[in-house]
Short mmCIF file of C-alpha atoms in Angstrom, two decimals:
data_model
loop_
_atom_site.label_atom_id
_atom_site.label_comp_id
_atom_site.label_asym_id
_atom_site.label_seq_id
_atom_site.Cartn_x
_atom_site.Cartn_y
_atom_site.Cartn_z
CA UNK A 20 87.34 -21.50 5.04
CA UNK A 21 88.32 -23.87 7.73
CA UNK A 22 88.50 -21.00 10.48
CA UNK A 23 85.01 -19.86 9.36
CA UNK A 24 83.63 -23.49 9.42
CA UNK A 25 85.03 -23.70 13.05
CA UNK A 26 83.66 -20.55 14.22
CA UNK A 27 80.23 -21.54 12.66
CA UNK A 28 80.52 -24.83 14.54
CA UNK A 29 81.31 -23.15 17.75
CA UNK A 30 78.24 -20.61 17.44
CA UNK A 31 75.91 -23.73 17.01
CA UNK A 32 77.23 -25.53 20.12
CA UNK A 33 77.69 -22.67 22.38
CA UNK A 34 73.85 -22.20 22.92
CA UNK A 35 73.49 -25.81 23.80
CA UNK A 36 76.40 -25.81 26.18
CA UNK A 37 74.80 -22.55 27.95
CA UNK A 38 71.42 -24.35 28.13
CA UNK A 39 72.92 -27.40 29.65
CA UNK A 40 74.88 -24.98 32.20
CA UNK A 41 71.39 -23.56 33.17
CA UNK A 42 69.85 -26.96 33.69
CA UNK A 43 72.75 -28.14 35.59
CA UNK A 44 72.40 -25.07 37.84
CA UNK A 45 68.85 -25.85 38.40
CA UNK A 46 69.32 -29.39 39.12
CA UNK A 47 68.68 -30.31 42.72
CA UNK A 48 71.72 -31.94 44.46
CA UNK A 49 72.53 -35.75 44.15
CA UNK A 50 70.70 -37.89 46.81
CA UNK A 51 67.96 -35.33 47.43
CA UNK A 52 65.15 -37.62 46.45
CA UNK A 53 66.55 -40.42 48.33
CA UNK A 54 66.30 -38.22 51.52
CA UNK A 55 62.61 -37.41 50.70
CA UNK A 56 61.76 -40.97 50.63
CA UNK A 57 63.45 -41.41 53.99
CA UNK A 58 61.40 -38.24 55.16
CA UNK A 59 58.03 -39.50 53.72
CA UNK A 60 58.33 -42.94 55.71
CA UNK A 61 59.45 -41.57 59.07
CA UNK A 62 57.06 -38.69 58.93
CA UNK A 63 53.96 -41.09 57.73
CA UNK A 64 54.67 -43.09 61.00
CA UNK A 65 54.76 -39.65 63.06
CA UNK A 66 51.75 -38.64 61.65
CA UNK A 67 49.70 -41.79 62.70
CA UNK A 68 50.37 -40.07 66.07
CA UNK A 69 47.41 -37.62 65.24
CA UNK A 70 45.31 -40.60 66.64
CA UNK A 71 47.01 -40.28 69.81
CA UNK A 72 44.80 -37.45 71.52
CA UNK A 73 41.71 -39.38 70.38
CA UNK A 74 43.34 -42.76 72.10
CA UNK A 75 43.90 -40.70 75.40
CA UNK A 76 40.39 -39.25 75.33
CA UNK A 77 38.94 -42.65 74.87
CA UNK A 78 41.21 -44.19 77.81
CA UNK A 79 39.80 -41.37 80.14
CA UNK A 80 42.24 -38.36 80.14
CA UNK A 81 40.67 -34.92 80.46
CA UNK A 82 41.02 -32.53 77.77
CA UNK A 83 43.27 -30.20 79.72
CA UNK A 84 45.61 -33.30 80.42
CA UNK A 85 45.69 -33.99 76.65
CA UNK A 86 46.62 -30.26 75.97
CA UNK A 87 49.16 -30.73 78.67
CA UNK A 88 50.74 -33.60 77.41
CA UNK A 89 51.06 -32.06 73.98
CA UNK A 90 52.45 -29.02 75.51
CA UNK A 91 55.01 -30.97 77.16
CA UNK A 92 55.62 -32.64 73.72
CA UNK A 93 56.60 -29.41 71.95
CA UNK A 94 58.46 -27.93 75.14
CA UNK A 95 60.70 -30.87 74.88
CA UNK A 96 61.23 -30.45 71.19
CA UNK A 97 62.16 -26.66 71.89
CA UNK A 98 64.67 -27.47 74.82
CA UNK A 99 66.57 -30.00 72.67
CA UNK A 100 67.54 -27.62 70.01
CA UNK A 101 70.42 -25.72 71.84
CA UNK A 102 71.87 -29.25 72.37
CA UNK A 103 71.29 -30.60 69.05
CA UNK A 104 72.46 -27.75 66.91
CA UNK A 105 76.27 -27.65 67.92
CA UNK A 106 76.43 -31.29 67.40
CA UNK A 107 74.96 -31.03 63.82
CA UNK A 108 77.58 -28.57 63.28
CA UNK A 109 80.42 -30.55 64.38
CA UNK A 110 79.19 -34.00 63.31
CA UNK A 111 76.68 -33.56 60.32
CA UNK A 112 73.18 -34.54 60.35
CA UNK A 113 72.97 -37.96 59.13
CA UNK A 114 73.84 -39.93 62.41
CA UNK A 115 71.10 -37.94 64.15
CA UNK A 116 68.66 -38.17 61.79
CA UNK A 117 69.01 -42.11 61.83
CA UNK A 118 69.16 -41.87 65.61
CA UNK A 119 65.99 -39.74 66.05
CA UNK A 120 64.08 -42.03 63.53
CA UNK A 121 65.14 -44.85 65.80
CA UNK A 122 63.89 -43.44 69.12
CA UNK A 123 60.42 -42.44 67.37
CA UNK A 124 59.93 -45.97 66.32
CA UNK A 125 60.68 -47.40 69.85
CA UNK A 126 58.67 -44.94 71.54
CA UNK A 127 55.58 -45.31 69.87
CA UNK A 128 55.52 -48.89 70.86
CA UNK A 129 55.39 -47.86 74.57
CA UNK A 130 51.80 -47.10 74.11
CA UNK A 131 51.05 -50.61 73.81
CA UNK A 132 52.25 -51.47 77.17
CA UNK A 133 52.03 -47.95 79.12
CA UNK A 134 49.01 -47.34 81.54
CA UNK A 135 47.03 -44.11 80.04
CA UNK A 136 47.42 -41.82 83.15
CA UNK A 137 49.00 -38.31 83.24
CA UNK A 138 52.19 -39.70 85.20
CA UNK A 139 52.98 -42.00 82.46
CA UNK A 140 51.73 -40.05 79.56
CA UNK A 141 53.70 -36.80 80.14
CA UNK A 142 57.32 -38.35 80.03
CA UNK A 143 56.40 -40.46 77.27
CA UNK A 144 55.32 -37.38 75.24
CA UNK A 145 58.25 -35.47 76.30
CA UNK A 146 60.44 -38.03 74.98
CA UNK A 147 58.56 -38.44 71.80
CA UNK A 148 58.96 -34.56 71.42
CA UNK A 149 62.69 -34.67 71.88
CA UNK A 150 63.05 -37.63 69.40
CA UNK A 151 61.03 -35.86 67.12
CA UNK A 152 62.95 -32.74 67.34
CA UNK A 153 66.22 -34.56 66.89
CA UNK A 154 64.92 -36.23 63.66
CA UNK A 155 63.48 -33.09 62.05
CA UNK A 156 66.08 -30.58 62.76
CA UNK A 157 68.69 -33.23 61.45
CA UNK A 158 66.61 -33.78 58.36
CA UNK A 159 66.23 -30.10 57.60
CA UNK A 160 69.78 -29.41 58.29
CA UNK A 161 70.64 -31.79 55.66
CA UNK A 162 68.42 -30.53 53.14
CA UNK A 163 69.70 -27.18 53.74
CA UNK A 164 73.32 -28.20 53.44
CA UNK A 165 72.71 -29.75 49.98
CA UNK A 166 71.47 -26.42 48.31
CA UNK A 167 73.05 -23.22 47.34
CA UNK A 168 71.44 -19.94 48.55
CA UNK A 169 69.50 -19.31 45.34
CA UNK A 170 67.98 -22.91 45.41
CA UNK A 171 66.85 -22.61 49.12
CA UNK A 172 63.18 -22.07 48.48
CA UNK A 173 63.11 -24.55 45.88
CA UNK A 174 64.95 -27.25 48.21
CA UNK A 175 62.83 -26.36 51.21
CA UNK A 176 59.55 -26.34 48.98
CA UNK A 177 60.20 -29.89 47.38
CA UNK A 178 61.85 -31.21 50.60
CA UNK A 179 58.71 -29.86 52.38
CA UNK A 180 56.55 -31.95 50.12
CA UNK A 181 58.14 -34.86 51.65
CA UNK A 182 56.77 -33.59 54.96
CA UNK A 183 53.27 -32.82 53.75
CA UNK A 184 52.50 -36.13 52.03
CA UNK A 185 52.63 -38.03 55.40
CA UNK A 186 49.75 -35.70 56.52
CA UNK A 187 47.53 -37.76 54.21
CA UNK A 188 49.36 -41.06 54.18
CA UNK A 189 49.63 -41.19 58.20
CA UNK A 190 46.26 -40.69 59.60
CA UNK A 191 44.75 -42.76 56.72
CA UNK A 192 46.79 -45.82 57.54
CA UNK A 193 46.20 -45.08 61.26
CA UNK A 194 42.71 -45.32 60.78
CA UNK A 195 42.96 -48.56 58.53
CA UNK A 196 45.30 -50.22 61.12
CA UNK A 197 42.75 -49.21 63.89
CA UNK A 198 39.76 -50.78 62.00
CA UNK A 199 41.87 -53.78 61.33
CA UNK A 200 43.51 -54.63 64.79
CA UNK A 201 42.67 -51.84 67.09
CA UNK A 202 45.20 -49.56 68.75
CA UNK A 203 48.08 -52.02 69.01
CA UNK A 204 48.06 -52.31 65.33
CA UNK A 205 48.43 -48.56 64.88
CA UNK A 206 51.43 -48.55 67.18
CA UNK A 207 53.04 -51.31 65.26
CA UNK A 208 52.35 -49.64 61.79
CA UNK A 209 53.91 -46.34 62.86
CA UNK A 210 56.96 -48.23 64.45
CA UNK A 211 57.52 -50.04 61.25
CA UNK A 212 57.53 -46.97 59.12
CA UNK A 213 59.97 -45.14 61.50
CA UNK A 214 62.22 -48.09 61.46
CA UNK A 215 62.22 -48.49 57.61
CA UNK A 216 63.08 -44.91 57.47
CA UNK A 217 66.19 -45.41 59.79
CA UNK A 218 67.24 -48.37 57.65
CA UNK A 219 67.06 -46.41 54.57
CA UNK A 220 68.75 -43.29 55.99
CA UNK A 221 72.05 -45.28 56.18
CA UNK A 222 72.03 -45.00 52.34
CA UNK A 223 71.66 -41.10 52.46
CA UNK A 224 74.45 -38.77 51.27
CA UNK A 225 75.71 -36.60 53.91
CA UNK A 226 75.99 -32.99 53.55
CA UNK A 227 77.37 -32.11 50.12
CA UNK A 228 80.70 -30.05 49.41
CA UNK A 229 78.69 -26.83 50.21
CA UNK A 230 77.33 -28.03 53.45
CA UNK A 231 80.77 -29.27 54.63
CA UNK A 232 82.39 -26.04 53.52
CA UNK A 233 79.71 -24.05 55.49
CA UNK A 234 80.07 -26.27 58.79
CA UNK A 235 83.94 -25.65 58.29
CA UNK A 236 83.50 -21.90 58.06
CA UNK A 237 81.06 -22.04 61.09
CA UNK A 238 83.45 -23.98 63.08
CA UNK A 239 86.14 -21.28 62.27
CA UNK A 240 83.98 -18.37 63.17
CA UNK A 241 82.32 -18.41 66.64
CA UNK A 242 78.62 -18.37 66.34
CA UNK A 243 75.98 -16.92 68.37
CA UNK A 244 74.13 -18.82 71.10
CA UNK A 245 70.62 -20.18 70.14
CA UNK A 246 68.43 -17.72 71.95
CA UNK A 247 70.82 -14.99 70.74
CA UNK A 248 70.25 -15.81 67.20
CA UNK A 249 66.55 -15.90 67.80
CA UNK A 250 66.67 -12.50 69.07
CA UNK A 251 68.54 -11.10 66.12
CA UNK A 252 66.61 -8.25 64.35
CA UNK A 253 67.63 -10.15 61.04
CA UNK A 254 65.28 -12.97 62.11
CA UNK A 255 62.52 -11.07 63.48
CA UNK A 256 60.04 -11.45 60.83
CA UNK A 257 60.92 -15.15 60.27
CA UNK A 258 60.61 -15.88 64.09
CA UNK A 259 57.11 -14.39 64.51
CA UNK A 260 55.94 -16.23 61.39
CA UNK A 261 57.22 -19.35 62.90
CA UNK A 262 55.53 -18.72 65.99
CA UNK A 263 52.15 -18.10 64.20
CA UNK A 264 52.85 -21.26 61.99
CA UNK A 265 53.37 -23.30 65.18
CA UNK A 266 50.46 -22.14 67.02
CA UNK A 267 48.03 -22.95 64.02
CA UNK A 268 49.40 -26.30 63.23
CA UNK A 269 49.88 -27.32 66.97
CA UNK A 270 46.24 -26.50 67.42
CA UNK A 271 45.22 -28.52 64.46
CA UNK A 272 47.46 -31.80 65.36
CA UNK A 273 46.55 -31.76 69.04
CA UNK A 274 42.83 -30.85 68.99
CA UNK A 275 41.38 -31.69 65.68
CA UNK A 276 41.03 -35.31 66.37
CA UNK A 277 38.99 -34.80 69.72
CA UNK A 278 37.01 -32.03 68.49
CA UNK A 279 35.79 -34.30 65.56
CA UNK A 280 35.19 -36.98 68.01
CA UNK A 281 32.79 -34.41 70.20
CA UNK A 282 31.01 -33.15 67.20
CA UNK A 283 30.39 -36.68 65.77
CA UNK A 284 32.34 -36.37 62.51
CA UNK A 285 34.63 -39.21 61.29
CA UNK A 286 36.57 -36.96 58.71
CA UNK A 287 40.11 -36.71 60.21
CA UNK A 288 41.99 -38.68 57.28
CA UNK A 289 39.79 -36.66 54.54
CA UNK A 290 40.82 -33.51 56.18
CA UNK A 291 44.38 -34.19 55.93
CA UNK A 292 44.27 -35.74 52.57
CA UNK A 293 42.63 -32.45 51.12
CA UNK A 294 44.99 -30.34 53.37
CA UNK A 295 48.21 -32.36 51.90
CA UNK A 296 46.68 -32.17 48.29
CA UNK A 297 46.41 -28.34 48.38
CA UNK A 298 49.85 -27.92 50.16
CA UNK A 299 51.60 -30.15 47.48
CA UNK A 300 49.52 -28.37 44.58
CA UNK A 301 50.99 -24.91 45.63
CA UNK A 302 54.48 -26.19 46.12
CA UNK A 303 54.48 -27.61 42.52
CA UNK A 304 52.80 -25.08 40.82
CA UNK A 305 54.17 -21.87 42.57
CA UNK A 306 57.82 -22.89 43.35
CA UNK A 307 59.48 -20.89 40.32
CA UNK A 308 57.18 -17.77 41.26
CA UNK A 309 58.24 -18.06 44.64
CA UNK A 310 61.75 -18.11 44.04
CA UNK A 311 61.28 -14.99 41.70
CA UNK A 312 59.41 -13.12 44.41
CA UNK A 313 61.74 -13.89 47.21
CA UNK A 314 60.54 -15.23 50.63
CA UNK A 315 59.96 -11.64 52.11
CA UNK A 316 56.81 -10.96 49.93
CA UNK A 317 55.24 -14.48 50.50
CA UNK A 318 54.65 -14.44 54.22
CA UNK A 319 51.68 -12.23 55.26
CA UNK A 320 48.96 -13.82 52.76
CA UNK A 321 49.43 -17.44 53.87
CA UNK A 322 49.30 -16.57 57.36
CA UNK A 323 45.94 -15.16 56.92
CA UNK A 324 44.83 -18.19 54.90
CA UNK A 325 46.19 -20.50 57.52
CA UNK A 326 44.00 -18.53 60.33
CA UNK A 327 40.88 -18.38 57.92
CA UNK A 328 41.05 -22.16 57.49
CA UNK A 329 41.31 -22.86 61.26
CA UNK A 330 38.41 -20.42 61.92
CA UNK A 331 36.32 -22.35 59.47
CA UNK A 332 37.21 -25.59 61.33
CA UNK A 333 36.20 -24.37 64.60
CA UNK A 334 32.54 -23.52 63.28
CA UNK A 335 31.71 -26.93 61.85
CA UNK A 336 29.90 -28.12 65.03
CA UNK A 337 26.93 -25.57 64.34
CA UNK A 338 26.50 -26.15 60.51
CA UNK A 339 24.62 -29.20 60.06
CA UNK A 340 24.67 -30.83 56.77
CA UNK A 341 27.32 -27.90 55.87
CA UNK A 342 29.80 -29.45 58.60
CA UNK A 343 31.82 -31.58 56.08
CA UNK A 344 31.95 -29.03 53.18
CA UNK A 345 33.03 -26.54 55.64
CA UNK A 346 35.60 -28.96 57.24
CA UNK A 347 37.20 -29.65 53.74
CA UNK A 348 37.09 -26.03 52.61
CA UNK A 349 38.90 -25.24 55.85
CA UNK A 350 41.48 -27.94 55.01
CA UNK A 351 41.96 -26.48 51.47
CA UNK A 352 42.50 -23.14 52.81
CA UNK A 353 44.90 -24.04 55.73
CA UNK A 354 46.71 -26.48 53.26
CA UNK A 355 47.18 -23.76 50.84
CA UNK A 356 48.59 -21.33 53.42
CA UNK A 357 50.90 -24.12 54.72
CA UNK A 358 52.32 -24.83 51.08
CA UNK A 359 53.11 -21.06 50.52
CA UNK A 360 54.43 -20.30 54.04
CA UNK A 361 56.66 -23.03 55.20
CA UNK A 362 59.46 -22.82 52.55
CA UNK A 363 59.28 -19.07 52.61
CA UNK A 364 59.99 -18.47 56.29
CA UNK A 365 62.59 -21.15 56.19
CA UNK A 366 64.36 -19.63 53.32
CA UNK A 367 64.31 -16.09 54.79
CA UNK A 368 65.80 -17.45 57.94
CA UNK A 369 68.58 -19.27 56.43
CA UNK A 370 69.44 -16.42 53.79
CA UNK A 371 69.55 -13.85 56.83
CA UNK A 372 72.14 -15.73 58.84
CA UNK A 373 75.71 -16.27 58.20
CA UNK A 374 77.46 -19.54 58.24
CA UNK A 375 78.32 -19.63 61.90
CA UNK A 376 74.93 -18.94 62.66
CA UNK A 377 72.97 -21.26 60.46
#
């Protein structure tokens, strides 16, 4: 009878233990949410930068000059990748995350004193692009190092929410600061948010055991050069998707502000608020489905949604009273595509690479 009672008790306890094991497997890594707070603060400061093209236009730069300056921003962000990648492998991401946030904070204050002409704006935008790339590459390396492969869509999805919320927070804060104190107040608010992020990042946990083990494996196994990895057949679909995503989001962040000024609509904060709301809703509501389907099946539809949303925005000038509804419909469509696409192609790229190439 005693053995029977013990067996009965074990049978009662075993399902609870298994349930606990499942929840532990699904639990996001320790320190994850602290890193999300840091990301919200830093990128909220960065997203105040959507006011920069409008500021440059008001100060007399031509549209081609504004586009050239933004192109230099993104070119610098690209060129820094081969430099930052090996250092993240050797030293871990946290120190570069902090350094990138500090540089972003210092550089945005330069707008308060720098004269607005092409010769000063180009190097300033290049430096901002490099600083932003260091921060973002370190931040996403940190996030990827915390999760197991089967968690990557969820980790990228939820961490991506911390990168989406600033799309609503930053422009709104920027417009409020501009209304209260002009552009000097805009630069101060942006710098303060990025500085706060750098201070809080000191308390972030660095890459967990899995991330350290992966870096160690990568150090033992020589990895491909950056451009060689990009040309890998395993990455072809992820690279093409990233290029499409970059063109779409780059067009919005660079030209939406000046475009709305030209057509006489004061809706940039509302646009990004709606965009963010739909992106976040898709992440929260569809994350488990995304993990079940896998990233390979989630790429085509969101690319088309984002393209349709940008096309709607391009038509607001000729739509009269329909301009604002069309603008917000474009925001919701593009935001939905963003919410689905970004974690999918990042998870796809990471899953298809070995430890040395990651």
